[in-house]
XYZ file of C-alpha atoms in Angstrom:
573
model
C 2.902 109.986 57.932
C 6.169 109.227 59.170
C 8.426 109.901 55.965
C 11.610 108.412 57.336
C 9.772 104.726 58.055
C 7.368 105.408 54.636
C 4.305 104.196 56.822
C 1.675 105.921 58.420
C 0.617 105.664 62.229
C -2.368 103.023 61.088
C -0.373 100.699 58.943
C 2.291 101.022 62.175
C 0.031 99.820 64.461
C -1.362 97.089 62.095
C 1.866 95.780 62.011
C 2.725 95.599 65.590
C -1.023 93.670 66.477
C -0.267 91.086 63.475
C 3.425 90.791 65.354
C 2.116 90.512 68.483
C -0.327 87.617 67.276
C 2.637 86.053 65.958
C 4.367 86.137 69.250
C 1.825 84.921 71.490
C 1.072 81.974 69.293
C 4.347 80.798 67.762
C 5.294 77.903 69.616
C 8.702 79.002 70.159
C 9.941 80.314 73.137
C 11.000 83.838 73.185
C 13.083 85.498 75.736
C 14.031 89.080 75.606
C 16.644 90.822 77.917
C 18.206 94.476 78.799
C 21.770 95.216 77.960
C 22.695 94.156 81.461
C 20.703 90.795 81.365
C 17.825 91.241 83.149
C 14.941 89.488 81.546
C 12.168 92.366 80.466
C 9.643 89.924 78.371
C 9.008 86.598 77.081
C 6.496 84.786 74.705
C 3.685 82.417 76.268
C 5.634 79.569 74.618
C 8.539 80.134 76.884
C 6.096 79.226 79.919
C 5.665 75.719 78.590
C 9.169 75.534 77.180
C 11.082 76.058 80.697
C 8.586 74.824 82.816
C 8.122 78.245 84.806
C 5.725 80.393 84.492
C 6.094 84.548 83.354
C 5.738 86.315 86.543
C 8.940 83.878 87.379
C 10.387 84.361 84.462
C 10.744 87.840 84.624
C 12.404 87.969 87.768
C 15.586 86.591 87.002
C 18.213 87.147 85.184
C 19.409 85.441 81.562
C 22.994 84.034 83.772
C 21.230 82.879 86.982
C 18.916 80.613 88.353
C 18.418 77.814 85.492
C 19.660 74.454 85.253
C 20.990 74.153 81.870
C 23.694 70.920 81.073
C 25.602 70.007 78.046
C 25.021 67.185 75.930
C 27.825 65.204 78.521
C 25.188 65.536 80.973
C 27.614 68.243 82.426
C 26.539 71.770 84.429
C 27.075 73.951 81.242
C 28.666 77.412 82.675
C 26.646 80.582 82.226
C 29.562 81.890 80.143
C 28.613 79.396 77.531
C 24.963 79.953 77.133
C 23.573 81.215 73.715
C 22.360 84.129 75.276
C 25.482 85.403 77.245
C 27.465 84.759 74.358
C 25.404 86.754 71.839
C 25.629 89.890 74.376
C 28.854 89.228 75.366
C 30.588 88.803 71.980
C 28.097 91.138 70.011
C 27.274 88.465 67.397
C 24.611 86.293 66.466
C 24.887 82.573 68.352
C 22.832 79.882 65.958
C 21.310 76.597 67.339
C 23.059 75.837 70.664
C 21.847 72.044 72.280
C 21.126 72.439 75.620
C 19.802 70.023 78.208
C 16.678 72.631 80.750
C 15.970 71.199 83.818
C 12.356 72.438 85.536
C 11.915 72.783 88.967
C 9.649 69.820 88.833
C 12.331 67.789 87.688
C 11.406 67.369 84.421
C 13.446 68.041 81.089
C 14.070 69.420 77.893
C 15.898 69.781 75.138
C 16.129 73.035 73.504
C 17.794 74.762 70.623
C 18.758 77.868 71.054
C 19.536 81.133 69.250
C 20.240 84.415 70.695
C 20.648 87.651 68.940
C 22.150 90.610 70.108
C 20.290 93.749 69.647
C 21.935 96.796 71.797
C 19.014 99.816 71.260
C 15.390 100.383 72.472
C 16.037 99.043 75.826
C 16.438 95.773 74.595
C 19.966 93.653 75.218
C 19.217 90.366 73.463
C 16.746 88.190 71.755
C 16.734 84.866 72.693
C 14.480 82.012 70.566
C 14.483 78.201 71.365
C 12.873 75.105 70.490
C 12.084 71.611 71.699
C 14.559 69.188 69.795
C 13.671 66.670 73.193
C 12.275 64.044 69.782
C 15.092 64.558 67.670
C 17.523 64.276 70.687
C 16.028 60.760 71.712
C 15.699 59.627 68.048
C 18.999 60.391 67.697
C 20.671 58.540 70.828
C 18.182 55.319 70.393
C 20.500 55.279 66.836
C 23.568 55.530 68.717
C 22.106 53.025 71.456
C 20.754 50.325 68.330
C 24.182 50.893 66.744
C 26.765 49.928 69.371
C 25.004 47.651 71.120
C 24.177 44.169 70.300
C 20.303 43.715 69.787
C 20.089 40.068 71.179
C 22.541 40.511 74.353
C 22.552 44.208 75.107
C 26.935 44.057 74.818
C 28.708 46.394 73.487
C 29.238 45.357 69.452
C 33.121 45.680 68.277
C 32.849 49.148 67.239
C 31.869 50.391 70.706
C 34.120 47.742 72.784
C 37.229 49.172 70.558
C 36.469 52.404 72.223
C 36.458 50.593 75.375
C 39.312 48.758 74.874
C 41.071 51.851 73.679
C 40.043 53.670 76.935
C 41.722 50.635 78.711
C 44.799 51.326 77.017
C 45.149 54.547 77.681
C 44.433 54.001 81.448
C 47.382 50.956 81.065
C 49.405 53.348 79.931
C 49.312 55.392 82.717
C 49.626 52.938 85.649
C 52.123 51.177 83.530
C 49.782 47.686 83.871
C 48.613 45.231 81.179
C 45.292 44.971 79.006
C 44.731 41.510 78.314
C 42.349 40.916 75.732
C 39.996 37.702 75.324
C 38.541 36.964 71.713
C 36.332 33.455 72.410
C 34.217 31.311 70.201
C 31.812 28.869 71.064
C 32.512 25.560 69.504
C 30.512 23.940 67.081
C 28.007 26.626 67.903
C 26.228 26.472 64.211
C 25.280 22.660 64.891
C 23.496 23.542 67.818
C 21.233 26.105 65.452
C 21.200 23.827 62.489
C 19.718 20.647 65.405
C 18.450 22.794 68.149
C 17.050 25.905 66.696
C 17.899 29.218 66.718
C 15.744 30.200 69.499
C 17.763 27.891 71.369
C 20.962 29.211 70.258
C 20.080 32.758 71.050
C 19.329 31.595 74.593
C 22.732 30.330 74.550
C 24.375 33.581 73.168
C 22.429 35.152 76.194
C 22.983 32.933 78.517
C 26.541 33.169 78.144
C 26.550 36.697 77.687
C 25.348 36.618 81.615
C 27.723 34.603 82.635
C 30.395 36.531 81.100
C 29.233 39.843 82.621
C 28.879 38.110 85.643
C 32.509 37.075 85.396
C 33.710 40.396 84.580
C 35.126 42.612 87.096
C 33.740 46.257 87.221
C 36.442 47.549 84.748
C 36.536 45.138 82.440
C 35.182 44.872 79.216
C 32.341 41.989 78.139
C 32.117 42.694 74.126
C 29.850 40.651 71.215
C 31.035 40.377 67.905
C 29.319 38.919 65.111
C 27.937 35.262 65.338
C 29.165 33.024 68.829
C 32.447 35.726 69.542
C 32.740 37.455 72.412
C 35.400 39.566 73.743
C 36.684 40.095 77.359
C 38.668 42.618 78.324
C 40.638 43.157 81.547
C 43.223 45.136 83.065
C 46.011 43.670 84.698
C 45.294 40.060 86.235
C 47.111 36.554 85.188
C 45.461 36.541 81.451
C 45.969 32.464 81.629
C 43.902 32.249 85.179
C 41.184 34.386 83.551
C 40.956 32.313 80.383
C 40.493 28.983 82.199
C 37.486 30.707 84.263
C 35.842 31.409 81.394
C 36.264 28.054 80.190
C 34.883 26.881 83.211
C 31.885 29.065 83.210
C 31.029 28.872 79.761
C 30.612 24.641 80.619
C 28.174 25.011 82.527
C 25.809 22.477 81.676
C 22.449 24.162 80.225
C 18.911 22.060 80.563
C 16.823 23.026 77.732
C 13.456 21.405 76.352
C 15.768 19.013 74.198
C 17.926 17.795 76.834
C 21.593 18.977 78.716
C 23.401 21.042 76.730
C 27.474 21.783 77.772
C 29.296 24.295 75.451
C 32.625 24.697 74.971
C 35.070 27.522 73.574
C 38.137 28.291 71.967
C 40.057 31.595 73.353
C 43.070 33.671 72.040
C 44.538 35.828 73.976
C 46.567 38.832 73.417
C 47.893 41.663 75.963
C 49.369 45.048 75.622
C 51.603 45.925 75.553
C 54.060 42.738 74.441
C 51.490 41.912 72.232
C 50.176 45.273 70.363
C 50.531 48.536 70.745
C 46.894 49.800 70.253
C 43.544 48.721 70.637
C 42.657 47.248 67.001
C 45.647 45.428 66.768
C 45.218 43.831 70.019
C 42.067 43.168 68.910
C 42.960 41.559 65.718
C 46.567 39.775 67.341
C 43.615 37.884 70.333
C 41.662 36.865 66.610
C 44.905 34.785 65.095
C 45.144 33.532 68.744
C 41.377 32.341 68.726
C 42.350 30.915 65.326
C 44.441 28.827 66.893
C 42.845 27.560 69.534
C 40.068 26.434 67.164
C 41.839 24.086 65.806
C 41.588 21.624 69.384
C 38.905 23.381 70.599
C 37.865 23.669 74.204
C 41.614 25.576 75.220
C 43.239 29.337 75.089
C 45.959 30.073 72.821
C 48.497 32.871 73.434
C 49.371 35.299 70.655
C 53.550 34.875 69.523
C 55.288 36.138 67.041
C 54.773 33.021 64.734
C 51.371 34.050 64.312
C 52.249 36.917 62.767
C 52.529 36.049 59.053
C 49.335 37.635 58.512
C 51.068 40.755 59.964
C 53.993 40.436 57.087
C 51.288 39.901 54.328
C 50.152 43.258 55.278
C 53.615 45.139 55.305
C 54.315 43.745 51.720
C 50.681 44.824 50.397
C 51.619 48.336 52.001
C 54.742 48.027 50.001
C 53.199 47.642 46.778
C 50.510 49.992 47.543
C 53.005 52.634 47.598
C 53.843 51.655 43.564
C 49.899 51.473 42.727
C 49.155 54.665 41.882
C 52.022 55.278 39.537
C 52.263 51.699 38.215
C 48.303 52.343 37.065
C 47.104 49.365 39.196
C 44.484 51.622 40.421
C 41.191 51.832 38.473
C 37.674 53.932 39.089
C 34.595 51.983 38.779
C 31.336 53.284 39.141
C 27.769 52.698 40.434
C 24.470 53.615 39.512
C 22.329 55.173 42.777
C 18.237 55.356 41.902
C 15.384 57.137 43.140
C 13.147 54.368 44.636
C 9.885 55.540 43.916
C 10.814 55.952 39.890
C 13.469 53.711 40.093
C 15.522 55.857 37.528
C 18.811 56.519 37.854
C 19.432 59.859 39.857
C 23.444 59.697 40.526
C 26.152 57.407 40.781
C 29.063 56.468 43.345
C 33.107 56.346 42.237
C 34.635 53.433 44.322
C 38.332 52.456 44.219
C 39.825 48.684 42.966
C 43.074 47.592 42.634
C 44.412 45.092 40.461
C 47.124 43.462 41.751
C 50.297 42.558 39.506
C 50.430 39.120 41.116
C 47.206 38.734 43.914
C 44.596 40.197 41.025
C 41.846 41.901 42.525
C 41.976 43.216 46.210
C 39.031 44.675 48.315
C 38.996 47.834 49.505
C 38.069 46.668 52.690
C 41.812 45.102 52.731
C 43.841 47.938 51.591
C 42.171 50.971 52.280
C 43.349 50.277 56.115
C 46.373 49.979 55.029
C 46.610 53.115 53.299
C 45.243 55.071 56.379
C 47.310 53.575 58.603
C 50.778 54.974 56.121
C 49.245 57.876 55.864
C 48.645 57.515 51.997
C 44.906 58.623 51.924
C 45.582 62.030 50.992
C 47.344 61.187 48.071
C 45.003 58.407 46.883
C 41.906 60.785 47.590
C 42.990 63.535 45.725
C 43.818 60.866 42.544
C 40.283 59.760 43.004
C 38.486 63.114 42.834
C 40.910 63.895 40.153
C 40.142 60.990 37.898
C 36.664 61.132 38.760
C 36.092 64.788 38.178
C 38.335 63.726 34.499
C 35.503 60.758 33.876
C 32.744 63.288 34.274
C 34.603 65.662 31.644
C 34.972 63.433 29.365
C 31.385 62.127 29.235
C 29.941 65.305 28.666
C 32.410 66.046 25.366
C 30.720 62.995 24.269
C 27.336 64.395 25.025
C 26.502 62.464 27.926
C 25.312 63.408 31.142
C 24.586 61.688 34.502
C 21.552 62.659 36.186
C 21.888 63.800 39.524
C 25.686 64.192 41.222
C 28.664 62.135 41.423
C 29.342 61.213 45.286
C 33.159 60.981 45.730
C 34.582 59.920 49.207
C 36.767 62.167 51.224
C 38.679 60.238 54.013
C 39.479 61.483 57.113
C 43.108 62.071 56.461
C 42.446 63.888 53.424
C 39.243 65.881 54.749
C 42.012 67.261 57.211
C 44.851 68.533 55.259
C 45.194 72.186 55.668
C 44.886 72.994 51.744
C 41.862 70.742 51.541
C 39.660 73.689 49.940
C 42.070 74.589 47.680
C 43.058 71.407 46.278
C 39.748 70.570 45.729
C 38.629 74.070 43.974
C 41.784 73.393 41.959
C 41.284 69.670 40.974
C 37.389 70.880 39.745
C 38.325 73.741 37.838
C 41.778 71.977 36.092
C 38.476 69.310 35.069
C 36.391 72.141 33.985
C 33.419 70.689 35.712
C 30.505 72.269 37.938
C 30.943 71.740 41.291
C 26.914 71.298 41.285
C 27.427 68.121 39.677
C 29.843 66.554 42.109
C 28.892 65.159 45.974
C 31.309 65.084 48.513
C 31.133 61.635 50.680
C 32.334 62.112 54.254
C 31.991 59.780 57.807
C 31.345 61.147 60.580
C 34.590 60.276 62.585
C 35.634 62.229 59.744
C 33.866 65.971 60.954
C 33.870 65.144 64.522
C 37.913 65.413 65.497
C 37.532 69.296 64.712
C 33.959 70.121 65.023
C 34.492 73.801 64.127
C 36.888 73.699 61.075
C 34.665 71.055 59.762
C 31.865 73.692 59.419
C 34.308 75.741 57.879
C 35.358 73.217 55.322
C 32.078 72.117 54.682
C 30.346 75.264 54.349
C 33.020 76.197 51.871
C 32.066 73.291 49.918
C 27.856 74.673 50.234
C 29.338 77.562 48.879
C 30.854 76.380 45.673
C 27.305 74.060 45.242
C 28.330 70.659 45.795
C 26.294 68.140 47.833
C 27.436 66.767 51.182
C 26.623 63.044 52.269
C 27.133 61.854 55.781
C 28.159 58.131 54.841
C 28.209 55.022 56.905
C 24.876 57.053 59.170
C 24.375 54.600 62.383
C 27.389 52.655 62.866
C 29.383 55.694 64.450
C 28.454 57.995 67.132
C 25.287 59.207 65.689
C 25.276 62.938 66.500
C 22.213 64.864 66.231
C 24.500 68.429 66.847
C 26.138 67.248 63.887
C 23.664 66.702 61.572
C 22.236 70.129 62.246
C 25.985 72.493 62.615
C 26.845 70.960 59.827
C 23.958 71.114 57.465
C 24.811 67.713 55.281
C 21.843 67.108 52.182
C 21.616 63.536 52.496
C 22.472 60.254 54.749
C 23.668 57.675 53.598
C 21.965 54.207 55.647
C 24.928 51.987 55.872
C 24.024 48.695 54.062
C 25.313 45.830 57.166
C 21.538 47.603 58.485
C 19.845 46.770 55.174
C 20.893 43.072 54.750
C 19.345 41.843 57.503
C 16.579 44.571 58.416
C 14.046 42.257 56.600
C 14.547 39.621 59.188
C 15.409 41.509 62.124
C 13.306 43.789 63.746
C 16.401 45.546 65.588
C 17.992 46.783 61.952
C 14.624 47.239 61.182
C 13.965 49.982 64.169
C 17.590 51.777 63.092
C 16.593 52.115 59.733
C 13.141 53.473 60.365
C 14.527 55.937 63.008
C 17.517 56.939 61.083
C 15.023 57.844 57.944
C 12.401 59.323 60.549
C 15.057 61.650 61.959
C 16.132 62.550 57.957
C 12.603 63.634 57.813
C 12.315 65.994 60.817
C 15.402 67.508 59.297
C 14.773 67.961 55.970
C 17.504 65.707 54.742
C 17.627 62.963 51.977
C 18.310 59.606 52.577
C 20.228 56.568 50.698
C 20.563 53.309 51.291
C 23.156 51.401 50.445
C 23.829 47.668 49.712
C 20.025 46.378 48.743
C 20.318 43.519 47.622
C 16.540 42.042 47.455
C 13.570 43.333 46.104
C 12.301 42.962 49.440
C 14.558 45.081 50.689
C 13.811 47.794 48.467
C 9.861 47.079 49.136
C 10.504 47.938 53.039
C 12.628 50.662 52.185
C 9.830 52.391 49.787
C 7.140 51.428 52.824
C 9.488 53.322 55.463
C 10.116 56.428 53.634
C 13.702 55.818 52.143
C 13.971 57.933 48.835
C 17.164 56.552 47.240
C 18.718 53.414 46.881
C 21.900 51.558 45.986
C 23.205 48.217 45.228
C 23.263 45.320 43.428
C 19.761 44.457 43.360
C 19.816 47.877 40.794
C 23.553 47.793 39.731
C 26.484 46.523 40.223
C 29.883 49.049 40.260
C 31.373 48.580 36.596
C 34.318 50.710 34.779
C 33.790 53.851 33.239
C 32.669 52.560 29.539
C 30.371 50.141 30.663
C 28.246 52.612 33.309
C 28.323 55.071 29.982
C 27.284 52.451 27.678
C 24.575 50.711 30.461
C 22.930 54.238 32.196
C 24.055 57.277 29.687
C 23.233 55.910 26.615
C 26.302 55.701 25.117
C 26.208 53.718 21.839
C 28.313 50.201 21.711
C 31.302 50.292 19.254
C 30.781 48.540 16.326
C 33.185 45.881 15.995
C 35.812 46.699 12.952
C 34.961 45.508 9.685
């Protein structure tokens, strides 16, 4: 007996052959090293895993002699591997993504862990696993979401990344960026008489031609519908339109006869014209506007177009009065489990009522609220309201099942004392921070990859939920979803409207809910509208809904009264 373990020799060696089973079956790979690196043993795993076999791997070292890149397709630098890390910094390194390349020029994808150990001979531990699925799932998303299904163009949130790196190349050569929003005229007439298969042959048709057009720097761009966008640096803007003209006329046979399109075109250019990408954007949209009224011409963008522009500074204006004036107001809607269809949470979204416009859409003046830098402020009156709300119902004995998502903007996600003001706002409340779900994008966590794990571990901490809203129309990252350990995705509904009909929105759904899966996270979808909707959802795996099909977002009395089961007031006598 061996008094300072407590186990005997027998139950010693027991314990090593059921570890050793373990070891040479698990079917992750398993590297082990010396203190100065040198590879000792590995698992049979690791054989299939790397693609070499052991004798091999034992003869190098953990620094030398693999091919290992990032996730930018770049050499990563032994100094940066898991294992050198873990040895090198004497702590534990958790779920690095790295890109192996075999020496038959295969691939795969691996995450890896490495543990420092320092005694018995041994240096470091070093366990991976094929992600390769999860990696592919993951960049088909980000492929199906920035891309347009029927042409293959970049869609407007990817070509305002384009257009942005444009810009920023402008800026630096001190050239222009003209941009070119166009719309084929009378386009839904030729659907309505001809078909849509015919009019999708059109939108691809002139998609080619476009590209074709293009130089190598530019950028070709569809938006929703018959727009397109072209994008080019430096050039005469006016000699460029008129080409396109030109090329988009080409006559077209089809099975009904000659077909010859025409277009309207605004133009805009930085930088007379805007100062960033999303404003040029927008400033070559009034030009298109324009245009459209002749048809068949391009339009510059002047200053005269602007008065949407002036609109906007006065809303900004009042904005700033909104939230002490009271023109602010909560409402809230119900989110459901699908295969119940009970009510498992709810969603606090913002209105305002304007003094003279009535209501405005969130889609209107949240932008202008990031863009003034007011987001803080209005988040934190949001989650303090909301946190009040939830208070409040449960003096009167009322409680809603499941959490209460808030959203956190990006501005507010990334104030210094976000923590704090939080832990504050749900204590002052006296509510549990179990009952409340924080809502965040994922531009939101990706500026500051590191102090977002921070934050949001913080927030694991305390024991509220974290949602990873708007999944799909961003930049999809599968090392995000697993650093920063969210609970639930949220399936942005512009997927759901039309992923009955089309089998593109169809694919992102199912892959988006298929990756949730693999990773153990929820998944809610928001904006169903139909019942068929909700019948595919149920079919592919989705657990949670929301939208109106289910509920519609009402004020604080009627959600108690309608889901809570809050009695009606009884009218005075």
């Amino acid at each position: 007996m061996d008094e300072s373990e407590g186990i005997d020799a027998g139950e010693a060696r027991a314990i090593r052959t059921r570890l050793q089973a373990i070891y040479d079956v698990v079917p992750v790979g398993i590297t082990i090293t010396d203190p100065e690196g040198h590879i000792i043993d590995c698992n049979p795993a690791s054989e299939t895993l790397l693609g070499i076999t052991r004798e091999e791997h034992l003869s190098r070292r953990y620094d030398k002699g693999w091919e290992i890149f990032d996730e930018d397709g770049q050499p990563m630098p032994p100094e940066r591997f898991a294992s050198v890390r873990a040895l090198t910094e004497g702590s534990e390194i958790r779920d690095q993504l790295m890109e192996v390349r075999h020496p038959d020029g295969r691939s795969v994808w691996l995450s890896v862990s490495a543990s420092p150990v320092l005694r018995d001979g041994i240096g470091v531990v070093i366990a991976y696993v094929n992600v390769s699925e999860l990696v592919d799932a993951s960049r088909q998303i980000q492929r199906l979401a920035l891309h347009d299904a029927l042409t293959e163009l970049p869609n407007h949130t990817l070509c305002l990344d384009l257009v942005d790196q444009l810009i920023r190349s402008a800026r630096r050569h001190d050239e222009q960026v003209a941009a070119l929003h166009l719309d084929l005229d009378k386009f839904r007439e030729i659907n309505e008489t001809l078909g849509h298969g015919t009019g999708d042959h059109l939108l691809k048709l002139t998609a080619a031609r476009l590209r074709e057009l293009a130089g190598p720097n530019d950028v070709v761009a569809r938006f929703s519908g018959d727009e397109f966008l072209l994008a080019a640096p430096g050039g005469d803007p006016g000699t460029l339109a008129r080409q396109v003209l030109e090329v988009v006329a080409t006559p077209v046979e089809t099975a009904r006869g000659r077909i010859v399109l025409t277009a309207s075109i605004g133009i805009a250019c930085f930088p007379e014209d805007a100062g960033d990408a999303a404003e040029l954007l927008r400033h070559a949209d009034i030009a298109m506007t324009r245009s459209k009224a002749s048809r068949n011409r391009h339009s510059f963008y002047n200053a005269d177009m602007g008065r949407q522009v002036e609109e906007t500074l006065n809303l900004a204006r009042d904005l700033d009065g909104a939230l002490e004036n009271g023109d602010l107001q909560l409402v809230f809607q119900p989110q459901f489990d699908l295969a119940s269809r009970s009510i498992n949470g709810a969603e606090v979204l913002l209105r305002w009522h304007h003094p003279q416009r009535g209501w405005i859409s969130p889609a209107e003046f949240i932008p202008i609220a990031e863009k003034r830098g007011m987001m803080t402020a209005v988040g934190e009156w949001v989650m303090r309201r909301a946190c009040q709300q939830l208070h409040d119902w449960g003096r009167l004995g009322l409680k809603l099942p499941g959490r209460l998502a808030i959203n956190v903007s990006a501005q507010q996600f990334d104030h210094p004392d976000f923590i704090d003001r939080t832990a504050d706002i749900v204590r002052a409340a006296n509510v549990t921070p179990e009952s409340l779900e924080i809502e965040l994008t994922e531009n939101s966590v990706a500026v500051d990859p590191e102090r977002a794990t921070q934050v949001l571990h913080a927030f694991q901490e305390m024991g509220m939920g974290l949602a990873l809203d708007d999944f799909g129309i961003g930049y999809s990252s599968l090392t995000y979803l697993r650093q920063f350990e969210v609970h639930k995705l949220k399936i942005d509904g512009s997927f759901i409207q039309k992923m009955v009909e089309l089998e593109s929105e169809r694919t992102i759904v199912a892959t988006i809910i298929g990756m949730a899966r693999t990773l153990g996270l929820r998944t809610l979808a928001e904006g169903v509208e139909t019942a068929e909707q909700a019948d595919l959802l149920a079919e592919l795996g989705c657990q949670s809904v929301q939208g109106f099909l289910f509920g519609y977002p009402v004020a604080a009395d009627e959600f108690a009264r309608e889901w809570l089961g809050k009695p009606a007031q009884k009218e005075p006598a």
